[in-house]
Short mmCIF file of C-alpha atoms and ligand atoms in Angstrom, two decimals:
data_model
loop_
_atom_site.label_atom_id
_atom_site.label_comp_id
_atom_site.label_asym_id
_atom_site.label_seq_id
_atom_site.Cartn_x
_atom_site.Cartn_y
_atom_site.Cartn_z
CA MET A 75 0.00 0.00 0.00
CA SER A 76 1.42 3.39 -0.89
CA THR A 77 1.92 5.70 2.03
CA GLU A 78 0.37 8.67 0.27
CA VAL A 79 -2.97 6.87 0.17
CA LEU A 80 -3.44 7.64 3.78
CA ALA A 81 -1.28 10.64 4.21
CA ALA A 82 -3.81 11.98 6.70
CA SER A 83 -1.99 11.85 9.99
CA ALA A 84 0.54 9.76 11.76
CA THR A 85 -2.03 7.60 13.51
CA ASP A 86 -4.16 7.04 10.43
CA VAL A 87 -1.10 6.09 8.41
CA GLN A 88 0.05 3.69 11.09
CA GLN A 89 -3.39 2.15 11.29
CA ALA A 90 -3.64 1.82 7.54
CA SER A 91 -0.26 0.29 6.91
CA ALA A 92 -0.69 -2.02 9.84
CA SER A 93 -3.89 -3.39 8.39
CA ALA A 94 -3.08 -3.71 4.71
CA PRO A 95 -4.61 -6.87 3.26
CA ALA A 96 -1.37 -8.83 3.48
CA GLN A 97 -0.98 -8.14 7.20
CA SER A 98 -1.87 -10.53 9.97
CA ALA A 99 -5.46 -10.84 11.19
CA THR A 100 -4.51 -9.36 14.56
CA ALA A 101 -3.31 -6.09 13.01
CA GLU A 102 -5.22 -2.94 13.90
CA LYS A 103 -8.06 -2.20 11.53
CA VAL A 104 -8.12 0.77 9.14
CA ASN A 105 -10.57 3.39 10.34
CA LEU A 106 -12.55 4.54 7.30
CA LEU A 107 -14.27 7.35 9.22
CA GLY A 108 -11.56 9.94 8.59
CA MET A 109 -10.75 9.24 4.94
CA SER A 110 -11.47 11.88 2.33
CA ARG A 111 -12.91 10.64 -0.96
CA PRO A 112 -9.60 10.60 -2.91
CA GLN A 113 -8.00 8.75 -0.01
CA MET A 114 -10.78 6.20 0.19
CA GLU A 115 -10.90 5.72 -3.59
CA LYS A 116 -7.21 4.95 -3.58
CA PHE A 117 -7.69 2.60 -0.67
CA PHE A 118 -10.39 0.67 -2.52
CA GLU A 119 -8.27 0.46 -5.65
CA GLU A 120 -5.44 -0.94 -3.59
CA LEU A 121 -7.87 -3.56 -2.33
CA GLY A 122 -8.58 -4.49 -5.97
CA GLU A 123 -12.05 -2.92 -5.83
CA LYS A 124 -13.73 -0.30 -8.02
CA LYS A 125 -13.17 3.19 -6.76
CA PHE A 126 -16.84 4.22 -6.94
CA ARG A 127 -17.34 1.96 -3.92
CA ALA A 128 -15.64 4.69 -1.90
CA GLY A 129 -18.49 7.11 -2.57
CA GLN A 130 -21.04 4.47 -1.60
CA VAL A 131 -19.30 3.69 1.66
CA MET A 132 -18.85 7.37 2.45
CA LYS A 133 -22.58 7.94 2.06
CA TRP A 134 -23.34 5.13 4.47
CA ILE A 135 -20.91 6.53 7.00
CA HIS A 136 -21.56 10.26 6.80
CA GLN A 137 -25.18 10.47 5.61
CA PHE A 138 -26.77 7.43 7.24
CA PHE A 139 -24.44 7.15 10.25
CA VAL A 140 -23.90 3.43 9.79
CA THR A 141 -20.89 1.83 11.44
CA ASP A 142 -21.69 -1.79 10.63
CA PHE A 143 -20.72 -2.95 7.13
CA ALA A 144 -23.56 -5.49 7.23
CA GLU A 145 -26.04 -2.60 6.93
CA MET A 146 -24.52 -1.31 3.67
CA THR A 147 -27.12 -2.96 1.49
CA ASN A 148 -25.91 -1.77 -1.92
CA ILE A 149 -22.53 -3.41 -1.41
CA SER A 150 -22.00 -7.08 -2.19
CA GLY A 151 -21.83 -9.53 0.68
CA LYS A 152 -18.32 -10.53 -0.38
CA LEU A 153 -16.98 -7.00 -0.22
CA ARG A 154 -18.77 -6.32 3.05
CA GLU A 155 -17.08 -9.36 4.56
CA LYS A 156 -13.71 -8.24 3.25
CA LEU A 157 -14.19 -4.75 4.68
CA GLU A 158 -15.31 -6.11 8.01
CA LYS A 159 -12.06 -8.08 8.33
CA ILE A 160 -9.69 -5.19 7.72
CA CYS A 161 -11.62 -1.99 8.36
CA GLU A 162 -13.70 -0.28 10.97
CA ILE A 163 -15.77 2.87 11.29
CA LYS A 164 -14.97 4.28 14.66
CA ALA A 165 -15.66 7.68 16.20
CA PRO A 166 -13.61 8.72 19.23
CA GLU A 167 -14.94 7.52 22.58
CA VAL A 168 -17.40 9.86 24.30
CA VAL A 169 -16.56 10.06 27.98
CA HIS A 170 -19.01 12.77 28.87
CA LYS A 171 -21.96 14.42 27.16
CA ASN A 172 -24.18 17.18 28.30
CA TYR A 173 -27.25 18.64 26.64
CA SER A 174 -28.17 22.09 27.91
CA LYS A 175 -31.66 23.51 28.41
CA ASP A 176 -31.02 26.08 25.66
CA GLY A 177 -30.29 23.33 23.10
CA THR A 178 -26.49 23.54 23.36
CA ARG A 179 -24.81 20.14 23.36
CA LYS A 180 -21.33 19.27 24.47
CA TRP A 181 -19.26 16.13 24.15
CA VAL A 182 -15.95 15.28 25.74
CA PHE A 183 -13.95 12.71 23.78
CA ARG A 184 -11.11 10.56 25.01
CA VAL A 185 -8.33 10.52 22.43
CA GLY A 186 -5.62 8.78 24.39
CA GLU A 187 -4.56 7.67 27.84
CA GLY A 188 -4.54 9.90 30.89
CA GLU A 189 -6.49 12.87 32.25
CA GLY A 190 -5.14 15.32 29.72
CA SER A 191 -6.14 13.32 26.61
CA LEU A 192 -9.56 14.84 26.32
CA VAL A 193 -11.00 17.11 23.66
CA GLU A 194 -14.31 18.88 23.49
CA THR A 195 -16.90 19.63 20.87
CA VAL A 196 -19.79 22.02 21.31
CA LEU A 197 -22.96 22.39 19.29
CA ILE A 198 -24.75 25.71 19.50
CA PRO A 199 -28.23 26.12 17.98
CA ALA A 200 -29.49 29.50 16.76
CA GLU A 201 -32.45 30.97 14.94
CA ASP A 202 -32.02 33.84 12.50
CA LYS A 203 -33.59 35.19 9.35
CA THR A 204 -32.05 32.40 7.27
CA GLY A 205 -33.74 29.77 9.44
CA SER A 206 -32.42 27.59 12.19
CA ARG A 207 -28.76 26.79 12.44
CA LYS A 208 -26.82 24.23 14.38
CA THR A 209 -23.19 25.30 14.59
CA LEU A 210 -20.58 22.80 15.70
CA CYS A 211 -17.34 24.01 17.24
CA ILE A 212 -14.68 21.40 16.45
CA SER A 213 -11.28 20.81 18.07
CA SER A 214 -8.18 20.16 15.99
CA GLN A 215 -5.48 19.41 18.57
CA VAL A 216 -5.13 18.16 22.12
CA GLY A 217 -4.01 21.36 23.82
CA CYS A 218 -2.24 24.09 21.89
CA ALA A 219 1.35 25.24 21.63
CA LEU A 220 0.61 28.90 20.97
CA ASP A 221 -0.08 29.88 24.55
CA CYS A 222 -2.38 32.87 24.14
CA SER A 223 -2.58 34.47 27.57
CA PHE A 224 -6.41 34.48 27.82
CA CYS A 225 -6.98 30.91 26.58
CA SER A 226 -7.43 27.88 28.81
CA THR A 227 -6.43 25.50 25.99
CA GLY A 228 -3.16 27.39 25.62
CA LYS A 229 -2.55 27.00 29.35
CA GLN A 230 -2.63 23.20 28.97
CA GLY A 231 0.26 23.23 26.51
CA PHE A 232 0.38 21.08 23.37
CA GLN A 233 -0.06 17.32 23.55
CA ARG A 234 -0.75 16.11 20.05
CA ASP A 235 -2.52 16.65 16.77
CA LEU A 236 -5.89 15.00 16.29
CA THR A 237 -6.17 12.50 13.44
CA GLN A 238 -8.64 12.97 10.59
CA ALA A 239 -10.90 10.35 12.14
CA GLU A 240 -10.86 12.22 15.43
CA ILE A 241 -11.66 15.53 13.77
CA ILE A 242 -14.44 14.33 11.47
CA GLY A 243 -15.59 11.99 14.24
CA GLN A 244 -16.73 15.06 16.19
CA LEU A 245 -19.03 16.09 13.33
CA TRP A 246 -20.19 12.51 12.85
CA MET A 247 -21.07 12.16 16.53
CA ALA A 248 -22.92 15.48 16.74
CA ASN A 249 -25.09 14.52 13.76
CA TYR A 250 -25.57 11.01 15.04
CA SER A 251 -26.77 12.32 18.41
CA TYR A 252 -29.97 13.49 16.70
CA MET A 253 -30.37 10.29 14.66
CA GLU A 254 -29.59 7.51 17.09
CA ASP A 255 -33.21 6.41 17.36
CA VAL A 256 -34.17 7.14 13.75
CA PRO A 257 -34.32 4.22 11.27
CA VAL A 258 -31.22 4.22 9.05
CA ILE A 259 -33.05 5.07 5.85
CA GLU A 260 -34.69 8.14 7.39
CA ARG A 261 -31.54 9.59 8.88
CA GLU A 262 -30.35 13.05 7.88
CA ARG A 263 -27.64 15.51 8.77
CA SER A 264 -28.53 18.07 11.44
CA VAL A 265 -25.39 20.16 11.83
CA THR A 266 -25.60 23.12 9.41
CA ASN A 267 -22.37 24.99 10.22
CA VAL A 268 -18.89 24.08 11.39
CA VAL A 269 -16.38 26.40 13.01
CA MET A 270 -12.85 25.15 13.65
CA MET A 271 -12.79 27.07 16.93
CA GLY A 272 -12.44 24.36 19.53
CA MET A 273 -9.16 23.31 21.09
CA GLY A 274 -5.97 23.78 19.14
CA GLU A 275 -4.65 25.78 16.23
CA PRO A 276 -6.09 24.19 13.08
CA LEU A 277 -3.41 25.56 10.77
CA LEU A 278 -0.74 23.77 12.80
CA ASN A 279 -2.46 20.44 12.08
CA TYR A 280 -2.80 21.40 8.48
CA ASP A 281 -3.18 18.18 6.47
CA ALA A 282 -5.63 16.51 8.83
CA VAL A 283 -7.75 19.67 9.09
CA LEU A 284 -7.69 20.23 5.34
CA ASN A 285 -8.78 16.68 4.55
CA SER A 286 -11.45 16.84 7.25
CA MET A 287 -12.84 20.04 5.74
CA ARG A 288 -12.84 18.33 2.34
CA ILE A 289 -15.04 15.62 3.83
CA MET A 290 -17.35 18.32 5.23
CA LEU A 291 -17.78 19.88 1.78
CA ASP A 292 -18.01 16.58 -0.15
CA ASP A 293 -21.47 15.77 -1.54
CA PHE A 294 -20.78 12.11 -0.80
CA ALA A 295 -20.34 13.03 2.86
CA TYR A 296 -21.76 16.11 4.62
CA GLY A 297 -22.22 18.27 1.49
CA MET A 298 -21.88 21.47 3.49
CA SER A 299 -21.77 24.85 1.82
CA LYS A 300 -18.30 26.37 1.83
CA ARG A 301 -19.72 29.49 3.48
CA ARG A 302 -20.78 27.35 6.40
CA VAL A 303 -17.37 25.92 7.18
CA THR A 304 -15.11 28.40 8.97
CA LEU A 305 -11.50 27.96 9.95
CA SER A 306 -10.30 30.13 12.80
CA THR A 307 -6.62 30.90 13.22
CA SER A 308 -4.55 33.03 15.53
CA GLY A 309 -2.47 33.97 12.50
CA VAL A 310 -0.13 31.32 11.06
CA VAL A 311 0.54 33.49 8.01
CA PRO A 312 2.21 31.05 5.57
CA LYS A 313 -0.54 28.51 6.19
CA ILE A 314 -3.23 31.10 5.44
CA ASP A 315 -1.67 31.44 1.98
CA GLN A 316 -1.53 27.68 1.58
CA LEU A 317 -5.17 27.37 2.62
CA ALA A 318 -6.13 29.88 -0.05
CA GLN A 319 -4.61 27.54 -2.64
CA ASP A 320 -6.07 24.33 -1.26
CA ILE A 321 -9.70 24.93 -0.35
CA ASP A 322 -12.46 27.48 -0.35
CA VAL A 323 -13.81 27.96 3.17
CA ALA A 324 -14.59 30.97 5.33
CA LEU A 325 -11.72 32.39 7.37
CA ALA A 326 -11.83 33.82 10.89
CA ILE A 327 -8.90 35.57 12.51
CA SER A 328 -8.35 35.74 16.25
CA LEU A 329 -7.19 39.33 16.36
CA HIS A 330 -7.70 40.30 20.02
CA ALA A 331 -5.35 43.29 19.86
CA THR A 332 -4.99 46.22 17.50
CA ASN A 333 -1.31 47.03 17.97
CA ASN A 334 1.74 44.78 17.91
CA GLN A 335 2.85 45.59 21.44
CA LEU A 336 -0.38 44.34 23.00
CA ARG A 337 -0.83 41.49 20.52
CA ASP A 338 2.68 40.18 21.24
CA GLU A 339 1.50 39.80 24.82
CA LEU A 340 -1.96 38.32 24.19
CA VAL A 341 -1.29 36.23 21.07
CA PRO A 342 2.44 35.38 21.15
CA ILE A 343 2.52 34.08 17.56
CA ASN A 344 2.28 37.78 16.69
CA LYS A 345 6.00 38.05 17.43
CA LYS A 346 6.62 35.77 14.46
CA TYR A 347 3.87 37.08 12.18
CA PRO A 348 3.02 40.65 13.21
CA LEU A 349 -0.20 42.46 12.40
CA GLU A 350 0.94 43.96 9.09
CA GLN A 351 1.79 40.49 7.76
CA LEU A 352 -1.42 39.01 9.11
CA ILE A 353 -3.67 41.67 7.56
CA ALA A 354 -1.82 41.35 4.24
CA ALA A 355 -2.36 37.56 4.29
CA CYS A 356 -6.08 38.10 4.91
CA GLN A 357 -6.21 40.49 1.98
CA ARG A 358 -4.55 37.88 -0.21
CA TYR A 359 -7.03 35.27 1.01
CA ILE A 360 -9.95 37.49 0.03
CA GLY A 361 -8.23 38.64 -3.16
CA LYS A 362 -7.68 35.07 -4.29
CA ASP A 363 -11.31 34.72 -5.21
CA GLY A 364 -13.12 37.83 -4.05
CA ASN A 365 -16.27 36.99 -5.97
CA GLU A 366 -16.73 33.72 -4.18
CA SER A 367 -19.21 33.99 -1.37
CA ALA A 368 -17.04 32.09 1.10
CA ARG A 369 -14.31 34.67 0.65
CA LYS A 370 -16.14 37.95 0.54
CA HIS A 371 -14.87 38.89 3.96
CA VAL A 372 -12.95 37.53 6.91
CA THR A 373 -14.43 37.33 10.38
CA ILE A 374 -12.43 39.14 13.02
CA GLU A 375 -12.69 37.65 16.50
CA TYR A 376 -11.94 39.98 19.37
CA VAL A 377 -12.13 38.79 22.95
CA MET A 378 -13.14 41.61 25.29
CA LEU A 379 -10.72 41.78 28.22
CA ASP A 380 -11.58 44.23 30.93
CA GLY A 381 -9.23 47.23 30.90
CA VAL A 382 -6.79 45.49 28.54
CA ASN A 383 -8.00 45.78 24.94
CA ASP A 384 -11.41 47.42 25.33
CA HIS A 385 -10.54 51.15 25.42
CA PRO A 386 -12.03 53.57 22.87
CA GLU A 387 -8.54 54.05 21.41
CA HIS A 388 -8.42 50.30 20.61
CA ALA A 389 -11.64 50.62 18.64
CA GLN A 390 -10.10 53.54 16.74
CA GLN A 391 -6.96 51.48 16.03
CA MET A 392 -9.14 48.66 14.76
CA ILE A 393 -10.93 50.97 12.34
CA LYS A 394 -7.55 51.98 10.85
CA LEU A 395 -6.18 48.44 10.83
CA LEU A 396 -9.16 46.95 9.01
CA LYS A 397 -9.97 49.79 6.68
CA ASN A 398 -8.77 47.91 3.59
CA LEU A 399 -9.92 44.48 4.64
CA PRO A 400 -13.53 43.42 4.03
CA SER A 401 -14.38 42.10 7.46
CA LYS A 402 -17.11 41.34 9.95
CA ILE A 403 -16.18 41.81 13.57
CA ASN A 404 -17.33 39.53 16.34
CA LEU A 405 -16.75 40.77 19.88
CA ILE A 406 -16.43 37.86 22.30
CA PRO A 407 -17.11 38.46 25.99
CA PHE A 408 -14.12 36.87 27.75
CA ASN A 409 -14.88 33.51 29.37
CA PRO A 410 -13.06 33.40 32.67
CA PHE A 411 -11.38 30.21 33.90
CA PRO A 412 -9.58 29.40 37.17
CA HIS A 413 -6.44 31.54 37.57
CA ALA A 414 -7.21 33.55 34.44
CA PRO A 415 -5.29 36.80 34.59
CA TYR A 416 -8.18 38.79 33.06
CA GLY A 417 -11.77 39.77 33.66
CA ARG A 418 -14.62 40.19 31.22
CA SER A 419 -15.33 43.72 29.93
CA SER A 420 -18.58 45.17 31.21
CA ARG A 421 -21.65 44.98 28.99
CA ASN A 422 -21.61 48.77 28.59
CA ARG A 423 -18.00 48.77 27.54
CA ILE A 424 -18.64 46.05 24.95
CA ILE A 425 -21.66 47.90 23.58
CA SER A 426 -19.84 51.20 23.24
CA PHE A 427 -16.92 49.41 21.52
CA GLN A 428 -19.43 47.89 19.14
CA LYS A 429 -21.06 51.28 18.50
CA THR A 430 -17.75 52.91 17.56
CA LEU A 431 -17.11 50.18 14.99
CA SER A 432 -20.68 50.17 13.66
CA ASP A 433 -20.61 53.97 13.30
CA ALA A 434 -17.45 53.57 11.23
CA GLY A 435 -19.38 51.27 8.87
CA PHE A 436 -18.30 47.84 10.13
CA VAL A 437 -20.67 44.96 10.69
CA CYS A 438 -19.96 44.23 14.32
CA THR A 439 -21.76 41.69 16.48
CA ILE A 440 -21.42 40.59 20.08
CA ARG A 441 -21.20 36.86 20.64
CA GLN A 442 -23.98 35.52 22.80
CA THR A 443 -22.90 33.51 25.80
CA ARG A 444 -24.67 30.17 25.47
CA GLY A 445 -24.74 26.90 27.31
CA ASP A 446 -23.38 28.43 30.49
CA ASP A 447 -24.91 25.60 32.48
CA ILE A 448 -22.57 23.16 30.73
CA ASP A 449 -19.41 25.28 30.24
CA ALA A 450 -19.91 25.14 26.53
CA ALA A 451 -18.23 28.25 25.18
CA CYS A 452 -15.83 27.90 22.28
CA GLY A 453 -12.23 28.46 23.25
CA GLN A 454 -13.09 27.65 26.85
CA LEU A 455 -13.14 23.90 26.79
CA VAL A 456 -12.02 20.80 28.66
CA GLY A 457 -10.38 22.65 31.57
CA GLN A 458 -13.44 22.09 33.68
CA VAL A 459 -13.41 18.38 32.91
CA ALA A 460 -9.77 17.89 33.69
CA ASP A 461 -10.07 19.90 36.87
CA ARG A 462 -12.98 18.66 38.91
CA THR A 463 -11.87 20.44 42.04
CA ARG A 464 -14.11 22.28 44.42
CA ARG A 465 -12.57 25.53 43.27
CA ALA A 466 -13.55 24.86 39.67
CA GLU A 467 -17.11 24.15 40.77
CA GLN A 468 -17.22 27.39 42.73
CA TRP A 469 -15.78 29.20 39.76
CA LYS A 470 -18.48 27.81 37.49
CA LYS A 471 -21.15 29.20 39.80
CA LYS A 472 -19.45 32.58 39.83
CA VAL A 473 -19.29 32.69 36.02
CA ALA A 474 -22.92 31.62 35.71
CA ALA A 475 -23.93 34.35 38.16
CA GLN A 476 -21.87 36.89 36.21
CA ASN A 477 -23.53 35.84 32.95
CA GLU A 478 -26.91 36.15 34.59
CA ILE A 479 -26.17 39.73 35.62
CA ILE A 480 -24.94 40.59 32.13
CA ARG A 481 -28.04 39.02 30.56
CA SER A 482 -30.36 40.93 32.85
CA GLN A 483 -28.53 44.18 32.03
CA GLY A 484 -28.64 43.56 28.29
N1 LIG B 70 -6.57 28.41 17.67
C1 LIG B 70 -7.59 28.99 16.91
C2 LIG B 70 -8.94 28.34 17.08
C3 LIG B 70 -9.35 27.95 18.47
S1 LIG B 70 -9.69 29.23 19.63
C4 LIG B 70 -7.70 30.46 17.17
O1 LIG B 70 -7.07 30.93 18.10
O2 LIG B 70 -8.35 31.13 16.39
C5 LIG B 70 -11.32 29.75 19.19
C6 LIG B 70 -11.63 31.18 19.60
O3 LIG B 70 -11.90 31.28 21.01
C7 LIG B 70 -10.49 32.12 19.32
O4 LIG B 70 -10.91 33.33 18.77
C8 LIG B 70 -9.92 32.31 20.69
O5 LIG B 70 -9.16 33.44 20.75
C9 LIG B 70 -11.17 32.36 21.55
N2 LIG B 70 -10.91 32.18 22.97
C10 LIG B 70 -9.94 31.49 23.55
N3 LIG B 70 -10.01 31.58 24.90
C11 LIG B 70 -11.08 32.34 25.18
C12 LIG B 70 -11.71 32.78 26.38
N4 LIG B 70 -11.21 32.44 27.56
N5 LIG B 70 -12.80 33.56 26.27
C13 LIG B 70 -13.30 33.88 25.06
N6 LIG B 70 -12.76 33.50 23.90
C14 LIG B 70 -11.67 32.73 23.94
FE1 LIG B 71 -4.20 28.13 20.76
FE2 LIG B 71 -6.27 29.49 19.70
FE3 LIG B 71 -6.02 29.15 22.38
FE4 LIG B 71 -4.32 30.76 21.11
S1 LIG B 71 -6.55 31.05 21.29
S2 LIG B 71 -3.78 29.21 22.64
S3 LIG B 71 -4.08 29.69 19.17
S4 LIG B 71 -6.36 27.56 20.87
#
């Protein structure tokens, strides 16, 4: 078997080569869940099968949420048997799930041994003029190496990249959670939007994230619109350019500061790729195919940190910084976590920041805090699971109370 067939990620490659047809029966099985269509077509050809089988199998996996080859009724019994021997369809293990009163759902997956090998996925429902949305916030790494000072994932440090199966497995599981009790033939996909805004920096796990997004867009899998798949990055500039070449998805930038001095402190990767380079890369991303709807603008994420980046002068700096970049700005009320060195900006402060930007002609929204009863905010994951101490519990109550006050004010 050629190694490029399964160039997805170290684990997928290991699994695949270990379970090539000639290998012993005890070898680990190939997990088909994370394979993109070209990868699966190649895999089937290597098995001596027709490559269109890949599309059929993908539909069973990603559209009918079938994990048992015996249920794939348009595939011959002989092939099903062969697949059963050497392959599997396996989502990561759910160790904890929580469905909030407001419709938010959260899953914690185990992706290795030990307390720290947990990743989280959050689904946030919303109604707007385009109908009802279900947005899934997907993780790309266990921990993160970039160490942004306001981010609990960054505080955990980096452990490892997720494999393609682990990334797409989060989307599979979220969809499946609505379909578990539905007969196979009536099953449909529920998740309408994906944001790569969970744990980790997606552009530092580039190949696995790219192939996973290809599966999201593929009509033989999730068939999602490219406008509804968003990759969020803290600013790995060369990879933004590579992404522009490789796929057409929406781009979000974690800006969080409007001058290099402050951004160096909040988002340390800024020391390597400062603001001027980042904004230029965004312009190139848009410029690459400006007429395409997925690339009409970038989303700018800006976490509101009390007294740190929320002054009127920061709003003015942002206006200058973004004046030549088609962008939509999303202000994110900071989500506190134990020992966080920051507080959340007051509601009034956030609203006046928003007003300054709106008056200057920007589309600027404030992210709703959702799922507070299950700690479900994007960028604020897993810490609570790994740290079940009394202090964390007390902290949760404090945050919930704070959110309640903000809601009643707003
Ligand atoms: N690494 C990528 C994607 C994951 S973080 C990135 O940084 O863009 C997803 C979003 O959540 C980012 O905008 C991140 O800055 C934000 N975030 C992280 N910690 C947060 C916190 N404590 N409160 C609010 N937003 C946070
Ligand atoms: Fe990593 Fe994003 Fe958190 Fe920064 S904000 S530490 S890049 S996950």
